[in-house]
Amino acid sequence: MLHPVVLSGGSGSRLWPLSRQNQPKQFLSLIGDHSLYQETVLRASKLPTAQPPVTVCSEDHRFMVGEQLQAVGIPNGGILLEPVARSTAPAIALAALHVLTDDPAATLLVMPADHLIEDEAAFRDAVSAATGLAQEGWLVTFGITPDYAETGYGYILCGELLSEQGYRVEQFVEKPDLSTAERYVAEGTYAWNSGMFLFRAQSYLDELARHAPVVFEAARAAYAAAVSDLDFIRVDKQAFASSPSDSIDYAVMEKTDHAAVVPVSCGWSDIGSWSSLWSVAERDGDGNRHEGDVISVDTRGSLVRASERRMIATIGVEDLVIIDTPDATLVARKDRVQDVKTVVEHLKAAGRQEHLFHRKVYRPWGSYDSIDVGERFQVKRIVVKPGAALSLQKHHKRAEHWIVVSGVAEVTCDDRVFDLHENESTYIPLGSVHRLRNRGTEPVELIEVQSGHYLGEDDIVRLEDVYGRS
Amino acid sequence: MLHPVVLSGGSGSRLWPLSRQNQPKQFLSLIGDHSLYQETVLRASKLPTAQPPVTVCSEDHRFMVGEQLQAVGIPNGGILLEPVARSTAPAIALAALHVLTDDPAATLLVMPADHLIEDEAAFRDAVSAATGLAQEGWLVTFGITPDYAETGYGYILCGELLSEQGYRVEQFVEKPDLSTAERYVAEGTYAWNSGMFLFRAQSYLDELARHAPVVFEAARAAYAAAVSDLDFIRVDKQAFASSPSDSIDYAVMEKTDHAAVVPVSCGWSDIGSWSSLWSVAERDGDGNRHEGDVISVDTRGSLVRASERRMIATIGVEDLVIIDTPDATLVARKDRVQDVKTVVEHLKAAGRQEHLFHRKVYRPWGSYDSIDVGERFQVKRIVVKPGAALSLQKHHKRAEHWIVVSGVAEVTCDDRVFDLHENESTYIPLGSVHRLRNRGTEPVELIEVQSGHYLGEDDIVRLEDVYGRS
């Protein structure tokens, strides 16, 4: 059986301001309606013998992973939470250990959650070729046939032919300089190191145990002490943290005698920057990619993305990236977008929030958006999903007014429990124990007006929570 | 006595998206804390024998004029409302007729409301020189000593010397081409036509009656039938509309034998575009002018203006104008900002609102800002000024929830009148006759949540209004 393993890493800074630490690139709909993560699991689900995908992600993103899987109707093969980031080698080991509990002959297809693949047929062929090699014990990496002399990726030199489409890996080479990259492309025997792999779970663990025993042992102990929490699998933090931070390339692929490569040309992109998104997106006759409400006059070669309820007008500009969000707008020269990280560093250094959260924040029960803030008040638009409930909670420093504008909310306020319909309101006095629940089948939308001298998110005492947060 | 006359014309399209039809350039704080209109009346108030200013403006801007005068403590010498736009000749005639009712020897200093003057001392000297000539019956225009070969202004050729600082006007010349403009600047006897004038009110009316009798008669009849409405003077619409649309230059200055010019170098700018605002604003070492929350990396020669609660980040860009507002952002090359009018034409043609109103709308009683909109609801932040009241009104299609977040509101709802304090709320059912009033000395801020299937501004029945709008 083929077990897709989706690695949801990434800090979310390269596509700022759209990507934020709590909603990085893989969870954004950058091209089309689905997120890159959803595209990844959908693509994998169509492969022969594919089982439900295993996702390895950070604890912060667990609800988003669950929700995005559910939204595209893909069953959950396990959501493994990394208690700390330790790169890909131990993360893949957790997934291997997990699938081996039920399927001792499991084959893993390891994919980063944030890559784009345009030609699914070519990808399926490559997976099929790789599966053949994996059955013979090979650890296969997918090598992307280079389109141009990219200096931002590592390369793989193909060696001896092993099968119709596979080669022994002759050498992994680091990111080259431009002239070296040009030579690699000209020679035709090099491929980009894509970060996608296919191997039997047991083969990977065997080679990991041989070449990186500390990593192996940390992952083994962490998984052995794992506990289930709702849909999530929490591995042991102390054990997992004892692993060094090692990539699969460094820990296993560069060391094993069983490394193979299947070259593939499948319209692959890691969308590593706004300019690479522009280059893979469909563009108009002037080379522009517009999303949302954009009016452009004499504009060329630009990516312009307006956010909801806002328009952007451009005049006489060329080769720009303009990304608008409710609280921050980026205007950058397209060939300078790598400096987005400089802006993110500024934000970090200044102790700001715009690199961490969007104005609209997703929660396991729905979302809230801070639509207005004043000296002693804040207004939020809150959406509660059908069947969901916020925690039973109280605040020490604020009172709240709730006005339901859509759906039917069940309100708990101290001893009373009552329904609040569209166009009805209630008042939650300071210190009251309260809860908001949606027992209906439609989302509940409400406007919350908070009143008080301190309105921080940390003024919340959770007395009870269905999501394990109390 | 010197009577400042401030002409508040202008459609507000050249500085879009900050300027809108209902809040054009003269009412914006572009440089410093005061609007250009406020700067204009403050500057005039410091002149010897200056009387309270007379303002000629469109009906749409009457409350803004009144409020902005009050905010800087300048008494109102008359706010004349133009029922239709007929250019400067009839507008100045209304002002002349108005001041002559109390001061038959009145001297008028006519100034557009949207010009910047940096060197007030030089301006005062020029006014003093012009006053001397006006006493002798001259109609004086202020000619700006040109800094460079501008092709966007008309020029005035100075003739015979009349006084220490004044010349007879030899000729008014239309906007020249570049080589002609360069010649004018080199010759040193030409000045820019600034649109500022000084003359005795009676001299102007006499010359207008002689050279443009239809304009004169229209203004005379319109003023004769004027009625007072609160602080405003409403002239007769039919009479005023019978005037042709003529500028003072065309109707009087180019025709009279008594045209004089006082050249002046006073740091004048008409701020006719975003690039001219950039050029008069203080800039940092990289030639940037930043306003609000801006993070810039390798940015040069740019004007960047963030709006409240939003940040802008720029990377590697040069010579851009980036203007952010709550509902629209402009990104333009600095030398292409004249095409802002193309964008405004797009908006007009598409039947949109972004060239007419800001998201935050000023009213005589305060302001409202539409902070969120959904399918069947809208959320507004409403500010009611001390002593102010909204009209007594009702809605056919919406109910409203009010939550006071600051101050004390007096609420009328059908038969009840009661006070609503901070952190208190009330409900205004559909069809109820209601009013909101602020009897206190601090502004009242409240959050209004509207609920209903139709939420347009036109669903309002005004039963009573202190501002004459019912």
PDB file of N, CA and C in Angstrom, chain A residues 168-221:
ATOM      1  N   ARG A 168      20.806   5.220 -10.258  1.00  0.00           N
ATOM      2  CA  ARG A 168      21.488   5.314  -8.970  1.00  0.00           C
ATOM      3  C   ARG A 168      21.896   6.784  -8.792  1.00  0.00           C
ATOM      4  N   VAL A 169      21.804   7.292  -7.543  1.00  0.00           N
ATOM      5  CA  VAL A 169      22.298   8.655  -7.294  1.00  0.00           C
ATOM      6  C   VAL A 169      23.814   8.609  -7.305  1.00  0.00           C
ATOM      7  N   GLU A 170      24.434   9.374  -8.190  1.00  0.00           N
ATOM      8  CA  GLU A 170      25.891   9.433  -8.250  1.00  0.00           C
ATOM      9  C   GLU A 170      26.393  10.397  -7.168  1.00  0.00           C
ATOM     10  N   GLN A 171      25.656  11.528  -7.044  1.00  0.00           N
ATOM     11  CA  GLN A 171      26.114  12.547  -6.094  1.00  0.00           C
ATOM     12  C   GLN A 171      25.013  13.563  -5.814  1.00  0.00           C
ATOM     13  N   PHE A 172      24.921  13.980  -4.549  1.00  0.00           N
ATOM     14  CA  PHE A 172      24.106  15.157  -4.211  1.00  0.00           C
ATOM     15  C   PHE A 172      25.037  16.346  -4.206  1.00  0.00           C
ATOM     16  N   VAL A 173      24.655  17.424  -4.891  1.00  0.00           N
ATOM     17  CA  VAL A 173      25.524  18.612  -4.857  1.00  0.00           C
ATOM     18  C   VAL A 173      24.749  19.809  -4.294  1.00  0.00           C
ATOM     19  N   GLU A 174      25.514  20.633  -3.557  1.00  0.00           N
ATOM     20  CA  GLU A 174      24.931  21.814  -2.907  1.00  0.00           C
ATOM     21  C   GLU A 174      24.491  22.826  -3.952  1.00  0.00           C
ATOM     22  N   LYS A 175      23.761  23.855  -3.501  1.00  0.00           N
ATOM     23  CA  LYS A 175      23.356  24.951  -4.380  1.00  0.00           C
ATOM     24  C   LYS A 175      24.585  25.488  -5.120  1.00  0.00           C
ATOM     25  N   PRO A 176      24.562  25.459  -6.456  1.00  0.00           N
ATOM     26  CA  PRO A 176      25.744  25.865  -7.224  1.00  0.00           C
ATOM     27  C   PRO A 176      25.751  27.369  -7.506  1.00  0.00           C
ATOM     28  N   ASP A 177      26.887  27.881  -7.972  1.00  0.00           N
ATOM     29  CA  ASP A 177      26.868  29.248  -8.485  1.00  0.00           C
ATOM     30  C   ASP A 177      26.309  29.208  -9.908  1.00  0.00           C
ATOM     31  N   LEU A 178      26.121  30.384 -10.506  1.00  0.00           N
ATOM     32  CA  LEU A 178      25.388  30.434 -11.770  1.00  0.00           C
ATOM     33  C   LEU A 178      26.080  29.660 -12.891  1.00  0.00           C
ATOM     34  N   SER A 179      27.420  29.806 -13.004  1.00  0.00           N
ATOM     35  CA  SER A 179      28.083  29.132 -14.131  1.00  0.00           C
ATOM     36  C   SER A 179      28.044  27.610 -13.945  1.00  0.00           C
ATOM     37  N   THR A 180      28.176  27.182 -12.689  1.00  0.00           N
ATOM     38  CA  THR A 180      28.076  25.738 -12.418  1.00  0.00           C
ATOM     39  C   THR A 180      26.660  25.245 -12.743  1.00  0.00           C
ATOM     40  N   ALA A 181      25.663  26.026 -12.323  1.00  0.00           N
ATOM     41  CA  ALA A 181      24.273  25.639 -12.605  1.00  0.00           C
ATOM     42  C   ALA A 181      24.048  25.542 -14.111  1.00  0.00           C
ATOM     43  N   GLU A 182      24.620  26.495 -14.853  1.00  0.00           N
ATOM     44  CA  GLU A 182      24.466  26.471 -16.313  1.00  0.00           C
ATOM     45  C   GLU A 182      25.090  25.197 -16.908  1.00  0.00           C
ATOM     46  N   ARG A 183      26.245  24.823 -16.393  1.00  0.00           N
ATOM     47  CA  ARG A 183      26.907  23.596 -16.852  1.00  0.00           C
ATOM     48  C   ARG A 183      26.021  22.379 -16.540  1.00  0.00           C
ATOM     49  N   TYR A 184      25.455  22.337 -15.318  1.00  0.00           N
ATOM     50  CA  TYR A 184      24.596  21.211 -14.936  1.00  0.00           C
ATOM     51  C   TYR A 184      23.431  21.056 -15.919  1.00  0.00           C
ATOM     52  N   VAL A 185      22.807  22.203 -16.221  1.00  0.00           N
ATOM     53  CA  VAL A 185      21.645  22.154 -17.108  1.00  0.00           C
ATOM     54  C   VAL A 185      22.071  21.679 -18.500  1.00  0.00           C
ATOM     55  N   ALA A 186      23.228  22.186 -18.965  1.00  0.00           N
ATOM     56  CA  ALA A 186      23.712  21.821 -20.298  1.00  0.00           C
ATOM     57  C   ALA A 186      24.040  20.329 -20.378  1.00  0.00           C
ATOM     58  N   GLU A 187      24.600  19.788 -19.308  1.00  0.00           N
ATOM     59  CA  GLU A 187      25.028  18.387 -19.347  1.00  0.00           C
ATOM     60  C   GLU A 187      23.866  17.406 -19.368  1.00  0.00           C
ATOM     61  N   GLY A 188      22.723  17.819 -18.821  1.00  0.00           N
ATOM     62  CA  GLY A 188      21.519  16.975 -18.935  1.00  0.00           C
ATOM     63  C   GLY A 188      21.485  15.787 -18.002  1.00  0.00           C
ATOM     64  N   THR A 189      22.478  15.624 -17.139  1.00  0.00           N
ATOM     65  CA  THR A 189      22.487  14.474 -16.223  1.00  0.00           C
ATOM     66  C   THR A 189      22.227  14.904 -14.780  1.00  0.00           C
ATOM     67  N   TYR A 190      21.869  16.171 -14.598  1.00  0.00           N
ATOM     68  CA  TYR A 190      21.580  16.688 -13.256  1.00  0.00           C
ATOM     69  C   TYR A 190      20.084  16.988 -13.119  1.00  0.00           C
ATOM     70  N   ALA A 191      19.586  16.837 -11.931  1.00  0.00           N
ATOM     71  CA  ALA A 191      18.189  17.181 -11.665  1.00  0.00           C
ATOM     72  C   ALA A 191      18.122  17.976 -10.367  1.00  0.00           C
ATOM     73  N   TRP A 192      17.050  18.796 -10.238  1.00  0.00           N
ATOM     74  CA  TRP A 192      16.858  19.537  -8.981  1.00  0.00           C
ATOM     75  C   TRP A 192      16.405  18.571  -7.904  1.00  0.00           C
ATOM     76  N   ASN A 193      16.908  18.822  -6.714  1.00  0.00           N
ATOM     77  CA  ASN A 193      16.514  18.046  -5.543  1.00  0.00           C
ATOM     78  C   ASN A 193      15.187  18.619  -5.033  1.00  0.00           C
ATOM     79  N   SER A 194      14.102  17.847  -5.221  1.00  0.00           N
ATOM     80  CA  SER A 194      12.755  18.389  -4.989  1.00  0.00           C
ATOM     81  C   SER A 194      12.268  18.256  -3.551  1.00  0.00           C
ATOM     82  N   GLY A 195      12.891  17.352  -2.800  1.00  0.00           N
ATOM     83  CA  GLY A 195      12.381  17.110  -1.450  1.00  0.00           C
ATOM     84  C   GLY A 195      11.227  16.127  -1.394  1.00  0.00           C
ATOM     85  N   MET A 196      10.961  15.443  -2.528  1.00  0.00           N
ATOM     86  CA  MET A 196       9.927  14.392  -2.523  1.00  0.00           C
ATOM     87  C   MET A 196      10.631  13.044  -2.599  1.00  0.00           C
ATOM     88  N   PHE A 197      10.125  12.061  -1.859  1.00  0.00           N
ATOM     89  CA  PHE A 197      10.790  10.759  -1.762  1.00  0.00           C
ATOM     90  C   PHE A 197       9.769   9.637  -1.796  1.00  0.00           C
ATOM     91  N   LEU A 198      10.251   8.466  -2.159  1.00  0.00           N
ATOM     92  CA  LEU A 198       9.415   7.267  -2.091  1.00  0.00           C
ATOM     93  C   LEU A 198      10.289   6.093  -1.673  1.00  0.00           C
ATOM     94  N   PHE A 199       9.848   5.360  -0.648  1.00  0.00           N
ATOM     95  CA  PHE A 199      10.605   4.186  -0.184  1.00  0.00           C
ATOM     96  C   PHE A 199       9.712   3.346   0.709  1.00  0.00           C
ATOM     97  N   ARG A 200      10.123   2.117   0.958  1.00  0.00           N
ATOM     98  CA  ARG A 200       9.411   1.341   1.949  1.00  0.00           C
ATOM     99  C   ARG A 200       9.716   1.940   3.319  1.00  0.00           C
ATOM    100  N   ALA A 201       8.725   1.994   4.168  1.00  0.00           N
ATOM    101  CA  ALA A 201       8.895   2.594   5.487  1.00  0.00           C
ATOM    102  C   ALA A 201      10.037   1.910   6.240  1.00  0.00           C
ATOM    103  N   GLN A 202      10.064   0.570   6.095  1.00  0.00           N
ATOM    104  CA  GLN A 202      11.093  -0.183   6.816  1.00  0.00           C
ATOM    105  C   GLN A 202      12.490   0.125   6.273  1.00  0.00           C
ATOM    106  N   SER A 203      12.619   0.258   4.945  1.00  0.00           N
ATOM    107  CA  SER A 203      13.926   0.587   4.356  1.00  0.00           C
ATOM    108  C   SER A 203      14.439   1.899   4.929  1.00  0.00           C
ATOM    109  N   TYR A 204      13.528   2.892   5.019  1.00  0.00           N
ATOM    110  CA  TYR A 204      13.950   4.199   5.544  1.00  0.00           C
ATOM    111  C   TYR A 204      14.433   4.070   6.981  1.00  0.00           C
ATOM    112  N   LEU A 205      13.636   3.372   7.801  1.00  0.00           N
ATOM    113  CA  LEU A 205      14.028   3.254   9.212  1.00  0.00           C
ATOM    114  C   LEU A 205      15.343   2.493   9.363  1.00  0.00           C
ATOM    115  N   ASP A 206      15.513   1.454   8.551  1.00  0.00           N
ATOM    116  CA  ASP A 206      16.771   0.689   8.618  1.00  0.00           C
ATOM    117  C   ASP A 206      17.971   1.585   8.302  1.00  0.00           C
ATOM    118  N   GLU A 207      17.840   2.337   7.220  1.00  0.00           N
ATOM    119  CA  GLU A 207      18.967   3.193   6.818  1.00  0.00           C
ATOM    120  C   GLU A 207      19.177   4.322   7.813  1.00  0.00           C
ATOM    121  N   LEU A 208      18.060   4.865   8.372  1.00  0.00           N
ATOM    122  CA  LEU A 208      18.176   5.917   9.387  1.00  0.00           C
ATOM    123  C   LEU A 208      18.895   5.373  10.625  1.00  0.00           C
ATOM    124  N   ALA A 209      18.499   4.156  11.029  1.00  0.00           N
ATOM    125  CA  ALA A 209      19.120   3.553  12.214  1.00  0.00           C
ATOM    126  C   ALA A 209      20.618   3.338  11.985  1.00  0.00           C
ATOM    127  N   ARG A 210      20.967   3.011  10.755  1.00  0.00           N
ATOM    128  CA  ARG A 210      22.377   2.763  10.450  1.00  0.00           C
ATOM    129  C   ARG A 210      23.179   4.066  10.413  1.00  0.00           C
ATOM    130  N   HIS A 211      22.632   5.078   9.699  1.00  0.00           N
ATOM    131  CA  HIS A 211      23.440   6.283   9.431  1.00  0.00           C
ATOM    132  C   HIS A 211      23.200   7.415  10.419  1.00  0.00           C
ATOM    133  N   ALA A 212      22.049   7.390  11.094  1.00  0.00           N
ATOM    134  CA  ALA A 212      21.753   8.472  12.046  1.00  0.00           C
ATOM    135  C   ALA A 212      21.029   7.861  13.236  1.00  0.00           C
ATOM    136  N   PRO A 213      21.743   7.036  13.996  1.00  0.00           N
ATOM    137  CA  PRO A 213      21.080   6.284  15.064  1.00  0.00           C
ATOM    138  C   PRO A 213      20.464   7.170  16.147  1.00  0.00           C
ATOM    139  N   VAL A 214      21.029   8.347  16.385  1.00  0.00           N
ATOM    140  CA  VAL A 214      20.472   9.222  17.424  1.00  0.00           C
ATOM    141  C   VAL A 214      19.102   9.741  16.993  1.00  0.00           C
ATOM    142  N   VAL A 215      19.011  10.093  15.709  1.00  0.00           N
ATOM    143  CA  VAL A 215      17.727  10.553  15.170  1.00  0.00           C
ATOM    144  C   VAL A 215      16.706   9.414  15.267  1.00  0.00           C
ATOM    145  N   PHE A 216      17.119   8.251  14.819  1.00  0.00           N
ATOM    146  CA  PHE A 216      16.215   7.097  14.827  1.00  0.00           C
ATOM    147  C   PHE A 216      15.690   6.834  16.236  1.00  0.00           C
ATOM    148  N   GLU A 217      16.614   6.799  17.192  1.00  0.00           N
ATOM    149  CA  GLU A 217      16.232   6.440  18.549  1.00  0.00           C
ATOM    150  C   GLU A 217      15.291   7.507  19.155  1.00  0.00           C
ATOM    151  N   ALA A 218      15.558   8.783  18.832  1.00  0.00           N
ATOM    152  CA  ALA A 218      14.704   9.861  19.343  1.00  0.00           C
ATOM    153  C   ALA A 218      13.286   9.704  18.790  1.00  0.00           C
ATOM    154  N   ALA A 219      13.183   9.430  17.496  1.00  0.00           N
ATOM    155  CA  ALA A 219      11.869   9.303  16.876  1.00  0.00           C
ATOM    156  C   ALA A 219      11.148   8.071  17.428  1.00  0.00           C
ATOM    157  N   ARG A 220      11.897   6.959  17.565  1.00  0.00           N
ATOM    158  CA  ARG A 220      11.297   5.730  18.071  1.00  0.00           C
ATOM    159  C   ARG A 220      10.720   5.936  19.466  1.00  0.00           C
ATOM    160  N   ALA A 221      11.538   6.525  20.348  1.00  0.00           N
ATOM    161  CA  ALA A 221      11.083   6.752  21.726  1.00  0.00           C
ATOM    162  C   ALA A 221       9.917   7.738  21.756  1.00  0.00           C
TER     163      ALA A 221
END
